[in-house]
Amino acid sequence: MKDEPEVKVGVDLAGLKLATPILVASGTYGWGTEFGEIEGFSGAAIGAMVLKGTTLEPRQGNRTPRIVETAGGAGILNAIGLQNPGVEYVINHYLPRLKDAKAKVIANVAGATVEEYGKVTERLAGHERIDAVEVNVSCPNVKRGGMHFGADAKVCAKVVRRCRKGTTKPLIVKLSPNVTDVRAIARAAVEAGADILTVANTVLGTAIDIHTRKPILGSVSGGLSGPAIKPIALQKVLEVADLVRDEGLDTPIIASGGIMTAEDALEFMIAGARAFAIGTVLFADFNAPERIMEEMKKLLVELELADVNEIVGTLERE
């Protein structure tokens, strides 16, 4: 029997070297240990885990209901509200449990003010187990009437600059798709010190109960994820990749949004992403990383590619 050709799947994101291009997205993988309690789970294909969003002080999160599955199973609306025990608890209780983790560990920071972002970044990035920091700029800015930090290029830049001051480790900025021009926000983030861009966060949405005529989610609106948003996320990745290319930048892109299969992932990589994050699929298939990795290797062999990096940014427009 002929052996399958060896396919290289390692990627380098601005010095953050991953064994595979697969990340598990923040908020879908807990604090990095919960999935290990599931019988039959294997995390061997995970290149990096992004921990749950962390703030300076504990947050209780939004009132329930917090999650709604959309019609046809095409996605999930979530409005968790960044429930977390606060940065000190995370450092003292969760990070020590990851000392033997093989995947890279990425902290996800959030805040209500620019200074809070900076302080959380400093505390988490200072821990030896944290390999990189992802900044969630989709949080409401309490000093600007609740407008998200990632909705305005200048405000986004302030957050990134403050976080950049707090660490020399790779800094990832997770962009929101709920903006008119994602390229303007991406440019501002890179100019302010972002090493890597995650494109993109969830799409704003809501759901209504026709019998009560009330919103189903306790907070009215939430973030839509899953296959329903894949075309939107793919378009955003393409726009940011065009910006990176046209302006001569070398900023890696992590794609995020509706990836369920290896074909989905390769679409994003062809558009210009060097890695990709999966999230909602984990609720339906906890071993999705292994399945997607196996599928991807087979597809790369079919495409006569020996290295996953060879497919990045190869979109033919004509």
Tab-separated table of C-alpha atoms in Angstrom:
chain	number	residue	atom	x	y	z
A	1	MET	CA	0.000	0.000	0.000
A	2	LYS	CA	1.409	3.380	-1.019
A	3	ASP	CA	2.055	5.785	1.857
A	4	GLU	CA	0.222	9.110	1.829
A	5	PRO	CA	2.540	12.016	0.967
A	6	GLU	CA	3.637	14.036	3.990
A	7	VAL	CA	1.964	17.443	4.036
A	8	LYS	CA	3.387	20.314	6.059
A	9	VAL	CA	0.746	22.116	8.097
A	10	GLY	CA	2.755	24.349	10.426
A	11	VAL	CA	2.277	28.122	10.164
A	12	ASP	CA	4.156	31.177	11.406
A	13	LEU	CA	2.071	34.157	12.503
A	14	ALA	CA	4.474	37.043	13.084
A	15	GLY	CA	6.767	34.803	15.088
A	16	LEU	CA	3.953	32.849	16.734
A	17	LYS	CA	4.709	29.378	15.402
A	18	LEU	CA	1.764	26.962	15.357
A	19	ALA	CA	1.925	23.228	14.659
A	20	THR	CA	-1.302	23.544	12.645
A	21	PRO	CA	-3.311	26.495	11.292
A	22	ILE	CA	-6.286	25.581	13.506
A	23	LEU	CA	-7.214	27.802	16.441
A	24	VAL	CA	-10.192	27.300	18.725
A	25	ALA	CA	-11.978	30.617	19.116
A	26	SER	CA	-12.450	32.532	22.337
A	27	GLY	CA	-15.656	31.704	24.163
A	28	THR	CA	-16.065	28.286	22.551
A	29	TYR	CA	-13.261	26.392	24.307
A	30	GLY	CA	-13.655	27.618	27.875
A	31	TRP	CA	-10.408	27.993	29.798
A	32	GLY	CA	-8.569	25.317	27.856
A	33	THR	CA	-9.201	22.223	29.964
A	34	GLU	CA	-12.950	21.541	29.832
A	35	PHE	CA	-12.927	19.645	26.526
A	36	GLY	CA	-10.307	17.278	27.910
A	37	GLU	CA	-12.975	15.872	30.222
A	38	ILE	CA	-15.013	14.616	27.239
A	39	GLU	CA	-14.442	10.934	26.533
A	40	GLY	CA	-12.883	10.483	23.101
A	41	PHE	CA	-11.724	14.079	22.736
A	42	SER	CA	-8.358	14.688	21.104
A	43	GLY	CA	-6.855	18.147	20.887
A	44	ALA	CA	-3.805	17.055	18.918
A	45	ALA	CA	-4.777	19.043	15.807
A	46	ILE	CA	-5.209	22.336	17.668
A	47	GLY	CA	-2.445	24.813	16.908
A	48	ALA	CA	-3.594	27.367	19.473
A	49	MET	CA	-6.394	27.829	21.964
A	50	VAL	CA	-7.850	31.271	22.572
A	51	LEU	CA	-9.087	31.539	26.131
A	52	LYS	CA	-12.398	33.064	27.176
A	53	GLY	CA	-12.588	36.848	27.207
A	54	THR	CA	-11.123	38.289	30.406
A	55	THR	CA	-11.766	41.637	32.087
A	56	LEU	CA	-10.100	43.373	35.018
A	57	GLU	CA	-12.898	42.644	37.481
A	58	PRO	CA	-15.381	39.732	37.538
A	59	ARG	CA	-18.441	40.061	35.308
A	60	GLN	CA	-21.733	38.259	35.795
A	61	GLY	CA	-22.683	38.550	32.143
A	62	ASN	CA	-26.049	39.285	30.565
A	63	ARG	CA	-29.395	38.100	31.861
A	64	THR	CA	-30.820	34.944	30.350
A	65	PRO	CA	-31.705	33.672	27.813
A	66	ARG	CA	-28.222	34.067	26.360
A	67	ILE	CA	-28.186	31.630	23.453
A	68	VAL	CA	-30.617	31.046	20.572
A	69	GLU	CA	-30.137	28.560	17.743
A	70	THR	CA	-31.211	30.079	14.435
A	71	ALA	CA	-33.618	28.441	11.991
A	72	GLY	CA	-32.279	25.441	10.140
A	73	GLY	CA	-29.303	25.116	12.449
A	74	ALA	CA	-27.391	27.651	10.365
A	75	GLY	CA	-25.980	29.460	13.358
A	76	ILE	CA	-26.148	30.507	16.980
A	77	LEU	CA	-26.986	33.886	18.471
A	78	ASN	CA	-25.131	34.414	21.722
A	79	ALA	CA	-25.220	37.228	24.237
A	80	ILE	CA	-23.076	35.942	27.088
A	81	GLY	CA	-21.910	39.384	28.122
A	82	LEU	CA	-18.276	38.471	28.792
A	83	GLN	CA	-19.056	36.503	31.939
A	84	ASN	CA	-15.703	35.782	33.587
A	85	PRO	CA	-14.138	35.687	37.064
A	86	GLY	CA	-11.701	38.545	36.467
A	87	VAL	CA	-8.043	38.570	35.509
A	88	GLU	CA	-6.564	37.686	38.910
A	89	TYR	CA	-8.703	34.567	39.233
A	90	VAL	CA	-7.778	33.520	35.695
A	91	ILE	CA	-4.075	33.915	36.471
A	92	ASN	CA	-4.250	32.080	39.795
A	93	HIS	CA	-6.671	29.273	38.947
A	94	TYR	CA	-6.892	28.645	35.201
A	95	LEU	CA	-3.450	29.352	33.760
A	96	PRO	CA	-1.606	26.911	36.087
A	97	ARG	CA	-3.767	24.107	34.679
A	98	LEU	CA	-2.352	24.768	31.204
A	99	LYS	CA	1.311	24.244	32.100
A	100	ASP	CA	1.469	21.013	30.071
A	101	ALA	CA	-0.725	22.131	27.161
A	102	LYS	CA	0.870	21.358	23.790
A	103	ALA	CA	-1.086	23.973	21.868
A	104	LYS	CA	-0.110	27.626	22.086
A	105	VAL	CA	-2.194	29.593	24.593
A	106	ILE	CA	-3.653	32.955	23.587
A	107	ALA	CA	-5.328	35.243	26.113
A	108	ASN	CA	-8.372	37.233	25.018
A	109	VAL	CA	-8.695	40.630	26.675
A	110	ALA	CA	-11.696	42.917	26.943
A	111	GLY	CA	-12.590	46.084	28.775
A	112	ALA	CA	-14.950	48.990	29.259
A	113	THR	CA	-12.178	51.598	28.989
A	114	VAL	CA	-8.875	51.911	27.159
A	115	GLU	CA	-6.989	51.711	30.442
A	116	GLU	CA	-8.771	48.515	31.462
A	117	TYR	CA	-7.684	46.876	28.215
A	118	GLY	CA	-4.105	47.871	28.958
A	119	LYS	CA	-4.090	46.613	32.529
A	120	VAL	CA	-5.601	43.244	31.604
A	121	THR	CA	-3.073	42.860	28.789
A	122	GLU	CA	-0.179	43.572	31.149
A	123	ARG	CA	-1.369	41.059	33.729
A	124	LEU	CA	-2.064	38.224	31.305
A	125	ALA	CA	0.887	38.777	28.988
A	126	GLY	CA	3.185	38.741	32.002
A	127	HIS	CA	2.343	35.096	32.659
A	128	GLU	CA	4.812	32.597	31.219
A	129	ARG	CA	2.069	30.325	29.844
A	130	ILE	CA	0.543	33.016	27.646
A	131	ASP	CA	2.070	32.969	24.161
A	132	ALA	CA	0.089	35.842	22.638
A	133	VAL	CA	-2.739	38.249	23.410
A	134	GLU	CA	-5.903	38.747	21.362
A	135	VAL	CA	-7.699	42.066	21.859
A	136	ASN	CA	-11.482	41.986	21.527
A	137	VAL	CA	-12.356	45.485	20.300
A	138	SER	CA	-16.060	44.613	19.977
A	139	CYS	CA	-16.736	45.689	23.576
A	140	PRO	CA	-18.910	48.732	24.389
A	141	ASN	CA	-16.973	51.897	25.294
A	142	VAL	CA	-18.649	53.230	28.447
A	143	LYS	CA	-17.120	56.670	27.891
A	144	ARG	CA	-18.633	56.998	24.425
A	145	GLY	CA	-22.236	56.002	24.966
A	146	GLY	CA	-21.650	52.284	24.533
A	147	MET	CA	-20.255	52.436	20.986
A	148	HIS	CA	-17.917	49.532	20.349
A	149	PHE	CA	-14.191	50.288	20.445
A	150	GLY	CA	-13.805	48.551	17.102
A	151	ALA	CA	-16.374	50.733	15.335
A	152	ASP	CA	-14.110	53.779	15.108
A	153	ALA	CA	-10.571	53.678	13.709
A	154	LYS	CA	-9.173	56.314	16.080
A	155	VAL	CA	-10.685	54.727	19.171
A	156	CYS	CA	-9.546	51.269	18.083
A	157	ALA	CA	-6.021	52.632	17.646
A	158	LYS	CA	-6.040	53.987	21.206
A	159	VAL	CA	-6.912	50.555	22.572
A	160	VAL	CA	-4.257	48.820	20.498
A	161	ARG	CA	-1.555	51.335	21.437
A	162	ARG	CA	-2.333	50.873	25.127
A	163	CYS	CA	-2.236	47.090	24.814
A	164	ARG	CA	0.957	47.285	22.777
A	165	LYS	CA	2.597	49.147	25.660
A	166	GLY	CA	1.648	46.266	27.914
A	167	THR	CA	3.456	43.464	26.105
A	168	THR	CA	6.170	42.502	23.648
A	169	LYS	CA	4.411	39.216	22.915
A	170	PRO	CA	2.468	38.859	19.641
A	171	LEU	CA	-0.564	41.144	19.735
A	172	ILE	CA	-3.676	40.065	17.847
A	173	VAL	CA	-6.608	42.396	17.229
A	174	LYS	CA	-9.977	40.744	16.605
A	175	LEU	CA	-11.935	42.981	14.246
A	176	SER	CA	-15.688	43.431	14.151
A	177	PRO	CA	-17.590	42.768	10.899
A	178	ASN	CA	-20.252	45.261	11.995
A	179	VAL	CA	-18.527	48.264	10.437
A	180	THR	CA	-18.835	50.148	7.154
A	181	ASP	CA	-15.174	49.798	6.188
A	182	VAL	CA	-13.244	47.019	7.929
A	183	ARG	CA	-10.103	48.071	6.052
A	184	ALA	CA	-9.969	51.416	7.851
A	185	ILE	CA	-10.158	49.687	11.228
A	186	ALA	CA	-7.566	47.105	10.168
A	187	ARG	CA	-5.164	49.805	9.001
A	188	ALA	CA	-5.554	51.714	12.264
A	189	ALA	CA	-4.923	48.570	14.303
A	190	VAL	CA	-1.754	47.692	12.406
A	191	GLU	CA	-0.406	51.239	12.566
A	192	ALA	CA	-1.037	51.228	16.332
A	193	GLY	CA	0.981	48.058	16.845
A	194	ALA	CA	-1.082	44.982	16.004
A	195	ASP	CA	1.052	42.060	14.811
A	196	ILE	CA	-1.839	39.868	13.672
A	197	LEU	CA	-5.495	40.457	12.742
A	198	THR	CA	-8.397	38.112	13.439
A	199	VAL	CA	-11.181	38.633	10.897
A	200	ALA	CA	-13.840	38.640	12.175
A	201	ASN	CA	-15.988	38.580	15.279
A	202	THR	CA	-19.710	37.710	15.309
A	203	VAL	CA	-22.372	39.507	13.271
A	204	LEU	CA	-24.934	41.536	15.227
A	205	GLY	CA	-28.395	39.996	15.228
A	206	THR	CA	-31.549	39.359	17.222
A	207	ALA	CA	-34.538	37.021	17.472
A	208	ILE	CA	-38.164	37.678	18.464
A	209	ASP	CA	-40.796	35.432	20.029
A	210	ILE	CA	-43.966	35.963	17.967
A	211	HIS	CA	-46.219	34.826	20.820
A	212	THR	CA	-44.901	37.210	23.473
A	213	ARG	CA	-43.702	39.797	20.931
A	214	LYS	CA	-40.552	40.147	22.986
A	215	PRO	CA	-36.886	39.597	22.144
A	216	ILE	CA	-35.803	36.040	22.909
A	217	LEU	CA	-32.378	37.094	24.165
A	218	GLY	CA	-32.309	38.738	27.565
A	219	SER	CA	-30.091	41.513	26.204
A	220	VAL	CA	-32.215	41.896	23.016
A	221	SER	CA	-29.258	41.628	20.614
A	222	GLY	CA	-26.414	39.153	20.305
A	223	GLY	CA	-23.653	37.920	18.063
A	224	LEU	CA	-24.455	35.511	15.237
A	225	SER	CA	-21.900	32.798	14.511
A	226	GLY	CA	-21.859	29.587	12.510
A	227	PRO	CA	-22.214	28.746	8.802
A	228	ALA	CA	-24.765	31.518	8.224
A	229	ILE	CA	-22.036	34.166	8.507
A	230	LYS	CA	-19.343	32.435	6.451
A	231	PRO	CA	-19.882	34.492	3.246
A	232	ILE	CA	-19.755	37.708	5.282
A	233	ALA	CA	-16.578	36.705	7.099
A	234	LEU	CA	-14.987	35.534	3.850
A	235	GLN	CA	-15.686	38.906	2.249
A	236	LYS	CA	-14.145	40.712	5.237
A	237	VAL	CA	-11.034	38.520	5.079
A	238	LEU	CA	-10.692	39.270	1.379
A	239	GLU	CA	-10.966	43.016	2.007
A	240	VAL	CA	-8.358	42.977	4.772
A	241	ALA	CA	-6.058	40.718	2.754
A	242	ASP	CA	-6.285	43.170	-0.153
A	243	LEU	CA	-5.318	45.984	2.213
A	244	VAL	CA	-2.350	44.024	3.543
A	245	ARG	CA	-1.161	43.267	0.016
A	246	ASP	CA	-1.798	46.705	-1.482
A	247	GLU	CA	-0.027	48.536	1.350
A	248	GLY	CA	2.956	46.194	1.406
A	249	LEU	CA	2.289	44.927	4.914
A	250	ASP	CA	3.241	41.531	6.287
A	251	THR	CA	0.392	41.238	8.764
A	252	PRO	CA	-0.921	37.675	9.127
A	253	ILE	CA	-4.688	37.159	9.130
A	254	ILE	CA	-6.551	34.613	11.229
A	255	ALA	CA	-9.910	33.889	9.607
A	256	SER	CA	-12.966	33.346	11.775
A	257	GLY	CA	-16.614	32.921	10.903
A	258	GLY	CA	-18.648	29.858	9.968
A	259	ILE	CA	-15.852	27.378	9.308
A	260	MET	CA	-17.257	23.852	9.533
A	261	THR	CA	-15.089	21.878	7.099
A	262	ALA	CA	-11.606	21.847	5.596
A	263	GLU	CA	-13.036	23.220	2.352
A	264	ASP	CA	-14.388	26.187	4.287
A	265	ALA	CA	-10.978	26.744	5.842
A	266	LEU	CA	-9.140	26.537	2.520
A	267	GLU	CA	-11.498	29.125	1.022
A	268	PHE	CA	-10.402	31.555	3.719
A	269	MET	CA	-6.744	30.696	3.172
A	270	ILE	CA	-7.045	31.201	-0.580
A	271	ALA	CA	-8.548	34.613	0.219
A	272	GLY	CA	-5.438	35.457	2.233
A	273	ALA	CA	-5.697	34.046	5.767
A	274	ARG	CA	-2.691	32.158	7.135
A	275	ALA	CA	-4.660	30.437	9.886
A	276	PHE	CA	-8.277	30.034	10.955
A	277	ALA	CA	-10.347	29.807	14.118
A	278	ILE	CA	-13.251	27.440	14.613
A	279	GLY	CA	-15.916	27.838	17.276
A	280	THR	CA	-19.590	27.089	16.726
A	281	VAL	CA	-18.773	23.775	15.032
A	282	LEU	CA	-17.356	22.525	18.349
A	283	PHE	CA	-20.863	22.441	19.825
A	284	ALA	CA	-21.917	19.921	17.171
A	285	ASP	CA	-18.613	18.069	16.769
A	286	PHE	CA	-16.166	18.270	19.659
A	287	ASN	CA	-13.470	16.567	17.579
A	288	ALA	CA	-13.859	19.000	14.684
A	289	PRO	CA	-10.162	20.011	14.829
A	290	GLU	CA	-9.039	16.426	14.103
A	291	ARG	CA	-11.658	15.943	11.383
A	292	ILE	CA	-10.826	19.230	9.674
A	293	MET	CA	-7.092	18.542	9.854
A	294	GLU	CA	-7.515	15.090	8.323
A	295	GLU	CA	-9.775	16.494	5.586
A	296	MET	CA	-7.332	19.314	4.902
A	297	LYS	CA	-4.341	17.035	4.435
A	298	LYS	CA	-6.290	14.939	1.917
A	299	LEU	CA	-7.412	18.035	0.019
A	300	LEU	CA	-3.881	19.423	-0.115
A	301	VAL	CA	-2.653	16.135	-1.581
A	302	GLU	CA	-5.449	16.286	-4.185
A	303	LEU	CA	-4.401	19.848	-5.004
A	304	GLU	CA	-0.777	18.673	-5.295
A	305	LEU	CA	0.405	20.962	-2.516
A	306	ALA	CA	3.067	19.837	-0.058
A	307	ASP	CA	2.658	22.750	2.357
A	308	VAL	CA	-0.526	24.466	3.535
A	309	ASN	CA	1.221	27.833	3.248
A	310	GLU	CA	1.379	27.403	-0.533
A	311	ILE	CA	-2.358	28.022	-0.837
A	312	VAL	CA	-2.421	31.299	1.118
A	313	GLY	CA	-3.487	34.300	-0.961
A	314	THR	CA	-3.748	32.405	-4.239
A	315	LEU	CA	-7.172	33.664	-5.305
A	316	GLU	CA	-7.491	33.946	-9.098
A	317	ARG	CA	-9.775	36.892	-9.861
A	318	GLU	CA	-9.986	36.376	-13.626
